[in-house]
Amino acid sequence: MSDMRPEHEELPTQRLVAVPIPQARVDADELLARVARGDERAFAALYDLVSARVFGLIRRVLRDPAQSEEVAQEVMVEVWRTAPKFDPAKGSATAWVFTIAHRRAVDRVRSEQAGIERVRRVASVSAETPYDDVVETATARIEQQQVRRCLDGLTDLQREAITLAYYGGNSYREVADLLGTALPTIKTRMRDGLIRMRDCLGVA
């Protein structure tokens, strides 16, 4: 598993020079209690203790390695931030960390599914794009990873318009306003982008 870096916050483990921590019966509960008091060395030790298992748990849910690493780093940032909320009377430290990991993974799955459902729903009601039934059929069959790969193959303008509309839940006019572009141009971008996605997905 590669080094995980949070998007908006530096983990304490990234500022530390490796300093041995006493190993005399130091367990996760004790480490987390010390993390709650702002002990960065304890967090580094806790990170080493649980991060691989956190990643493994998340990958079993998401399957995609890159997304799993991203969610795993979010989990460890949350552990650092919310350690004072841990209550040992309600369970072990590792159970608490793994509960956060599972919740984060499930949230990511739901977010991805919601985006695909929006694509299908908008496609099914759009009277202006006769090829939308192709998109609906495709998104019902393909894996989320294929959708992401095909989105990456679009131009920046096509990807912006489609992402804002189908994954951001914005109307055509709202997309036009957000991008500062004329509405007809937005519709053209989305039409061309969806045609390219159809071809990328190999839908007949």
mmCIF file of C-alpha atoms in Angstrom:
data_model
loop_
_atom_site.group_PDB
_atom_site.id
_atom_site.type_symbol
_atom_site.label_atom_id
_atom_site.label_comp_id
_atom_site.label_asym_id
_atom_site.label_seq_id
_atom_site.Cartn_x
_atom_site.Cartn_y
_atom_site.Cartn_z
ATOM 1 C CA MET A 1 0.000 0.000 0.000
ATOM 2 C CA SER A 2 1.448 3.368 -1.005
ATOM 3 C CA ASP A 3 1.854 6.384 1.253
ATOM 4 C CA MET A 4 -1.525 8.006 1.883
ATOM 5 C CA ARG A 5 -1.708 11.808 1.979
ATOM 6 C CA PRO A 6 -4.870 13.634 3.051
ATOM 7 C CA GLU A 7 -6.105 16.186 0.561
ATOM 8 C CA HIS A 8 -6.581 19.100 2.944
ATOM 9 C CA GLU A 9 -4.620 18.269 6.064
ATOM 10 C CA GLU A 10 -1.148 17.010 6.785
ATOM 11 C CA LEU A 11 -1.106 13.980 9.029
ATOM 12 C CA PRO A 12 1.241 14.131 11.999
ATOM 13 C CA THR A 13 3.067 11.090 10.649
ATOM 14 C CA GLN A 14 4.291 13.234 7.761
ATOM 15 C CA ARG A 15 6.059 15.689 10.081
ATOM 16 C CA LEU A 16 7.795 13.191 12.327
ATOM 17 C CA VAL A 17 11.276 11.802 12.204
ATOM 18 C CA ALA A 18 10.996 8.129 13.049
ATOM 19 C CA VAL A 19 11.461 7.861 16.790
ATOM 20 C CA PRO A 20 11.010 4.487 18.457
ATOM 21 C CA ILE A 21 8.069 4.310 20.821
ATOM 22 C CA PRO A 22 8.305 1.980 23.809
ATOM 23 C CA GLN A 23 6.783 -1.376 22.884
ATOM 24 C CA ALA A 24 6.057 -2.600 26.416
ATOM 25 C CA ARG A 25 2.450 -3.735 26.029
ATOM 26 C CA VAL A 26 1.364 -0.603 24.148
ATOM 27 C CA ASP A 27 -2.028 -1.418 22.601
ATOM 28 C CA ALA A 28 -4.404 0.495 20.364
ATOM 29 C CA ASP A 29 -6.609 1.661 23.244
ATOM 30 C CA GLU A 30 -3.671 3.242 25.028
ATOM 31 C CA LEU A 31 -2.349 4.770 21.822
ATOM 32 C CA LEU A 32 -5.714 6.284 20.941
ATOM 33 C CA ALA A 33 -6.040 7.760 24.420
ATOM 34 C CA ARG A 34 -2.681 9.449 23.899
ATOM 35 C CA VAL A 35 -3.712 10.611 20.418
ATOM 36 C CA ALA A 36 -6.749 12.257 22.017
ATOM 37 C CA ARG A 37 -4.283 14.351 24.044
ATOM 38 C CA GLY A 38 -2.466 15.422 20.861
ATOM 39 C CA ASP A 39 0.437 12.958 21.079
ATOM 40 C CA GLU A 40 1.830 12.794 17.548
ATOM 41 C CA ARG A 41 4.233 9.924 18.309
ATOM 42 C CA ALA A 42 1.308 7.887 19.550
ATOM 43 C CA PHE A 43 -0.581 8.665 16.351
ATOM 44 C CA ALA A 44 2.389 7.514 14.270
ATOM 45 C CA ALA A 45 2.416 4.230 16.194
ATOM 46 C CA LEU A 46 -1.362 3.850 15.863
ATOM 47 C CA TYR A 47 -1.114 4.576 12.146
ATOM 48 C CA ASP A 48 1.467 1.815 11.733
ATOM 49 C CA LEU A 49 -0.702 -0.533 13.778
ATOM 50 C CA VAL A 50 -4.025 -0.131 11.953
ATOM 51 C CA SER A 51 -3.536 1.556 8.559
ATOM 52 C CA ALA A 52 -2.946 -1.647 6.588
ATOM 53 C CA ARG A 53 -6.071 -3.260 8.052
ATOM 54 C CA VAL A 54 -8.072 -0.078 7.429
ATOM 55 C CA PHE A 55 -7.013 -0.161 3.777
ATOM 56 C CA GLY A 56 -7.878 -3.857 3.496
ATOM 57 C CA LEU A 57 -11.337 -3.361 4.964
ATOM 58 C CA ILE A 58 -12.080 -0.451 2.648
ATOM 59 C CA ARG A 59 -10.791 -2.260 -0.419
ATOM 60 C CA ARG A 60 -13.135 -5.179 0.266
ATOM 61 C CA VAL A 61 -15.999 -2.684 -0.018
ATOM 62 C CA LEU A 62 -14.756 -0.482 -2.891
ATOM 63 C CA ARG A 63 -12.451 -2.898 -4.762
ATOM 64 C CA ASP A 64 -10.754 0.011 -6.518
ATOM 65 C CA PRO A 65 -7.219 0.456 -5.052
ATOM 66 C CA ALA A 66 -6.906 4.181 -5.780
ATOM 67 C CA GLN A 67 -10.275 5.011 -4.241
ATOM 68 C CA SER A 68 -9.496 2.737 -1.301
ATOM 69 C CA GLU A 69 -6.274 4.624 -0.558
ATOM 70 C CA GLU A 70 -8.090 7.941 -0.789
ATOM 71 C CA VAL A 71 -10.805 6.822 1.637
ATOM 72 C CA ALA A 72 -8.231 5.233 3.964
ATOM 73 C CA GLN A 73 -6.365 8.522 4.287
ATOM 74 C CA GLU A 74 -9.681 10.269 5.033
ATOM 75 C CA VAL A 75 -10.286 7.726 7.788
ATOM 76 C CA MET A 76 -6.916 8.344 9.423
ATOM 77 C CA VAL A 77 -7.441 12.106 9.282
ATOM 78 C CA GLU A 78 -10.806 11.592 10.976
ATOM 79 C CA VAL A 79 -9.189 9.399 13.633
ATOM 80 C CA TRP A 80 -6.658 12.147 14.376
ATOM 81 C CA ARG A 81 -9.340 14.835 14.535
ATOM 82 C CA THR A 82 -11.961 12.946 16.534
ATOM 83 C CA ALA A 83 -9.850 10.795 18.870
ATOM 84 C CA PRO A 84 -11.207 12.670 21.931
ATOM 85 C CA LYS A 85 -14.670 11.293 21.100
ATOM 86 C CA PHE A 86 -13.549 7.683 21.535
ATOM 87 C CA ASP A 87 -15.245 6.021 24.515
ATOM 88 C CA PRO A 88 -13.447 2.835 25.647
ATOM 89 C CA ALA A 89 -16.583 1.816 27.540
ATOM 90 C CA LYS A 90 -18.325 1.247 24.205
ATOM 91 C CA GLY A 91 -15.676 -0.931 22.576
ATOM 92 C CA SER A 92 -12.044 -1.237 21.589
ATOM 93 C CA ALA A 93 -10.027 1.400 19.756
ATOM 94 C CA THR A 94 -9.566 -0.830 16.730
ATOM 95 C CA ALA A 95 -13.316 -1.488 16.525
ATOM 96 C CA TRP A 96 -13.899 2.273 16.660
ATOM 97 C CA VAL A 97 -11.393 2.921 13.867
ATOM 98 C CA PHE A 98 -12.784 0.115 11.698
ATOM 99 C CA THR A 99 -16.329 1.418 12.207
ATOM 100 C CA ILE A 100 -15.196 4.783 10.830
ATOM 101 C CA ALA A 101 -13.508 3.008 7.911
ATOM 102 C CA HIS A 102 -16.579 0.963 7.056
ATOM 103 C CA ARG A 103 -18.859 4.001 7.241
ATOM 104 C CA ARG A 104 -16.556 6.033 4.998
ATOM 105 C CA ALA A 105 -16.367 3.196 2.446
ATOM 106 C CA VAL A 106 -20.142 2.760 2.378
ATOM 107 C CA ASP A 107 -20.602 6.521 2.005
ATOM 108 C CA ARG A 108 -18.269 6.494 -1.000
ATOM 109 C CA VAL A 109 -20.207 3.639 -2.624
ATOM 110 C CA ARG A 110 -23.485 5.456 -2.083
ATOM 111 C CA SER A 111 -22.038 8.652 -3.544
ATOM 112 C CA GLU A 112 -20.836 6.831 -6.661
ATOM 113 C CA GLN A 113 -24.162 5.049 -7.078
ATOM 114 C CA ALA A 114 -26.080 8.306 -6.661
ATOM 115 C CA GLY A 115 -24.034 9.885 -9.437
ATOM 116 C CA ILE A 116 -24.740 7.013 -11.815
ATOM 117 C CA GLU A 117 -28.433 7.051 -10.895
ATOM 118 C CA ARG A 118 -28.556 10.753 -11.764
ATOM 119 C CA VAL A 119 -27.061 9.959 -15.166
ATOM 120 C CA ARG A 120 -29.733 7.334 -15.753
ATOM 121 C CA ARG A 121 -32.577 9.497 -14.459
ATOM 122 C CA VAL A 122 -31.649 12.573 -16.502
ATOM 123 C CA ALA A 123 -31.052 10.431 -19.561
ATOM 124 C CA SER A 124 -34.479 8.813 -19.281
ATOM 125 C CA VAL A 125 -36.400 12.105 -19.197
ATOM 126 C CA SER A 126 -34.371 14.203 -21.640
ATOM 127 C CA ALA A 127 -36.293 14.837 -24.829
ATOM 128 C CA GLU A 128 -33.469 16.848 -26.367
ATOM 129 C CA THR A 129 -30.894 14.068 -26.579
ATOM 130 C CA PRO A 130 -32.254 11.016 -28.432
ATOM 131 C CA TYR A 131 -29.125 8.983 -27.603
ATOM 132 C CA ASP A 132 -29.790 9.190 -23.845
ATOM 133 C CA ASP A 133 -31.346 5.717 -23.874
ATOM 134 C CA VAL A 134 -27.895 4.444 -24.849
ATOM 135 C CA VAL A 135 -26.406 6.093 -21.756
ATOM 136 C CA GLU A 136 -29.133 4.608 -19.562
ATOM 137 C CA THR A 137 -28.493 1.119 -20.901
ATOM 138 C CA ALA A 138 -24.743 1.520 -20.552
ATOM 139 C CA THR A 139 -24.784 2.820 -16.999
ATOM 140 C CA ALA A 140 -27.047 -0.043 -15.964
ATOM 141 C CA ARG A 141 -24.412 -2.543 -17.088
ATOM 142 C CA ILE A 142 -20.972 -1.101 -16.543
ATOM 143 C CA GLU A 143 -18.836 -0.881 -13.478
ATOM 144 C CA GLN A 144 -18.184 2.496 -11.873
ATOM 145 C CA GLN A 145 -14.541 2.251 -12.786
ATOM 146 C CA GLN A 146 -15.400 2.116 -16.501
ATOM 147 C CA VAL A 147 -17.505 5.254 -16.172
ATOM 148 C CA ARG A 148 -14.583 7.079 -14.557
ATOM 149 C CA ARG A 149 -12.192 5.855 -17.248
ATOM 150 C CA CYS A 150 -14.445 7.105 -20.027
ATOM 151 C CA LEU A 151 -14.993 10.439 -18.298
ATOM 152 C CA ASP A 152 -11.211 10.836 -18.161
ATOM 153 C CA GLY A 153 -11.166 10.382 -21.941
ATOM 154 C CA LEU A 154 -13.351 13.437 -22.553
ATOM 155 C CA THR A 155 -12.097 16.944 -23.164
ATOM 156 C CA ASP A 156 -11.985 19.197 -20.124
ATOM 157 C CA LEU A 157 -15.046 21.104 -21.314
ATOM 158 C CA GLN A 158 -17.101 17.970 -21.944
ATOM 159 C CA ARG A 159 -16.126 16.459 -18.604
ATOM 160 C CA GLU A 160 -16.932 19.684 -16.718
ATOM 161 C CA ALA A 161 -20.408 19.949 -18.217
ATOM 162 C CA ILE A 162 -21.321 16.280 -17.741
ATOM 163 C CA THR A 163 -19.924 16.116 -14.210
ATOM 164 C CA LEU A 164 -21.759 19.250 -13.098
ATOM 165 C CA ALA A 165 -25.030 18.037 -14.596
ATOM 166 C CA TYR A 166 -25.104 14.346 -13.757
ATOM 167 C CA TYR A 167 -22.856 14.077 -10.709
ATOM 168 C CA GLY A 168 -23.500 17.569 -9.328
ATOM 169 C CA GLY A 169 -27.254 17.432 -9.850
ATOM 170 C CA ASN A 170 -27.363 20.734 -11.790
ATOM 171 C CA SER A 171 -29.745 21.577 -14.628
ATOM 172 C CA TYR A 172 -28.486 22.553 -18.089
ATOM 173 C CA ARG A 173 -29.078 26.227 -17.279
ATOM 174 C CA GLU A 174 -27.310 25.929 -13.909
ATOM 175 C CA VAL A 175 -24.328 24.309 -15.628
ATOM 176 C CA ALA A 176 -24.267 27.152 -18.147
ATOM 177 C CA ASP A 177 -24.289 29.703 -15.330
ATOM 178 C CA LEU A 178 -21.585 27.884 -13.364
ATOM 179 C CA LEU A 179 -19.295 27.689 -16.395
ATOM 180 C CA GLY A 180 -20.193 31.133 -17.712
ATOM 181 C CA THR A 181 -21.099 29.641 -21.083
ATOM 182 C CA ALA A 182 -24.138 29.989 -23.350
ATOM 183 C CA LEU A 183 -26.836 27.342 -22.832
ATOM 184 C CA PRO A 184 -26.718 26.040 -26.448
ATOM 185 C CA THR A 185 -22.963 25.552 -26.096
ATOM 186 C CA ILE A 186 -23.446 23.560 -22.891
ATOM 187 C CA LYS A 187 -25.993 21.299 -24.576
ATOM 188 C CA THR A 188 -23.575 20.722 -27.443
ATOM 189 C CA ARG A 189 -20.728 19.876 -25.070
ATOM 190 C CA MET A 190 -22.870 17.382 -23.215
ATOM 191 C CA ARG A 191 -24.205 15.819 -26.403
ATOM 192 C CA ASP A 192 -20.731 15.342 -27.848
ATOM 193 C CA GLY A 193 -19.388 14.094 -24.511
ATOM 194 C CA LEU A 194 -22.145 11.525 -24.119
ATOM 195 C CA ILE A 195 -21.575 10.294 -27.669
ATOM 196 C CA ARG A 196 -17.892 9.836 -26.861
ATOM 197 C CA MET A 197 -18.798 7.968 -23.678
ATOM 198 C CA ARG A 198 -21.121 5.729 -25.670
ATOM 199 C CA ASP A 199 -18.295 4.889 -28.052
ATOM 200 C CA CYS A 200 -15.826 4.419 -25.170
ATOM 201 C CA LEU A 201 -18.189 2.027 -23.434
ATOM 202 C CA GLY A 202 -18.723 0.059 -26.625
ATOM 203 C CA VAL A 203 -22.501 0.293 -26.549
ATOM 204 C CA ALA A 204 -24.044 -0.738 -29.836
#
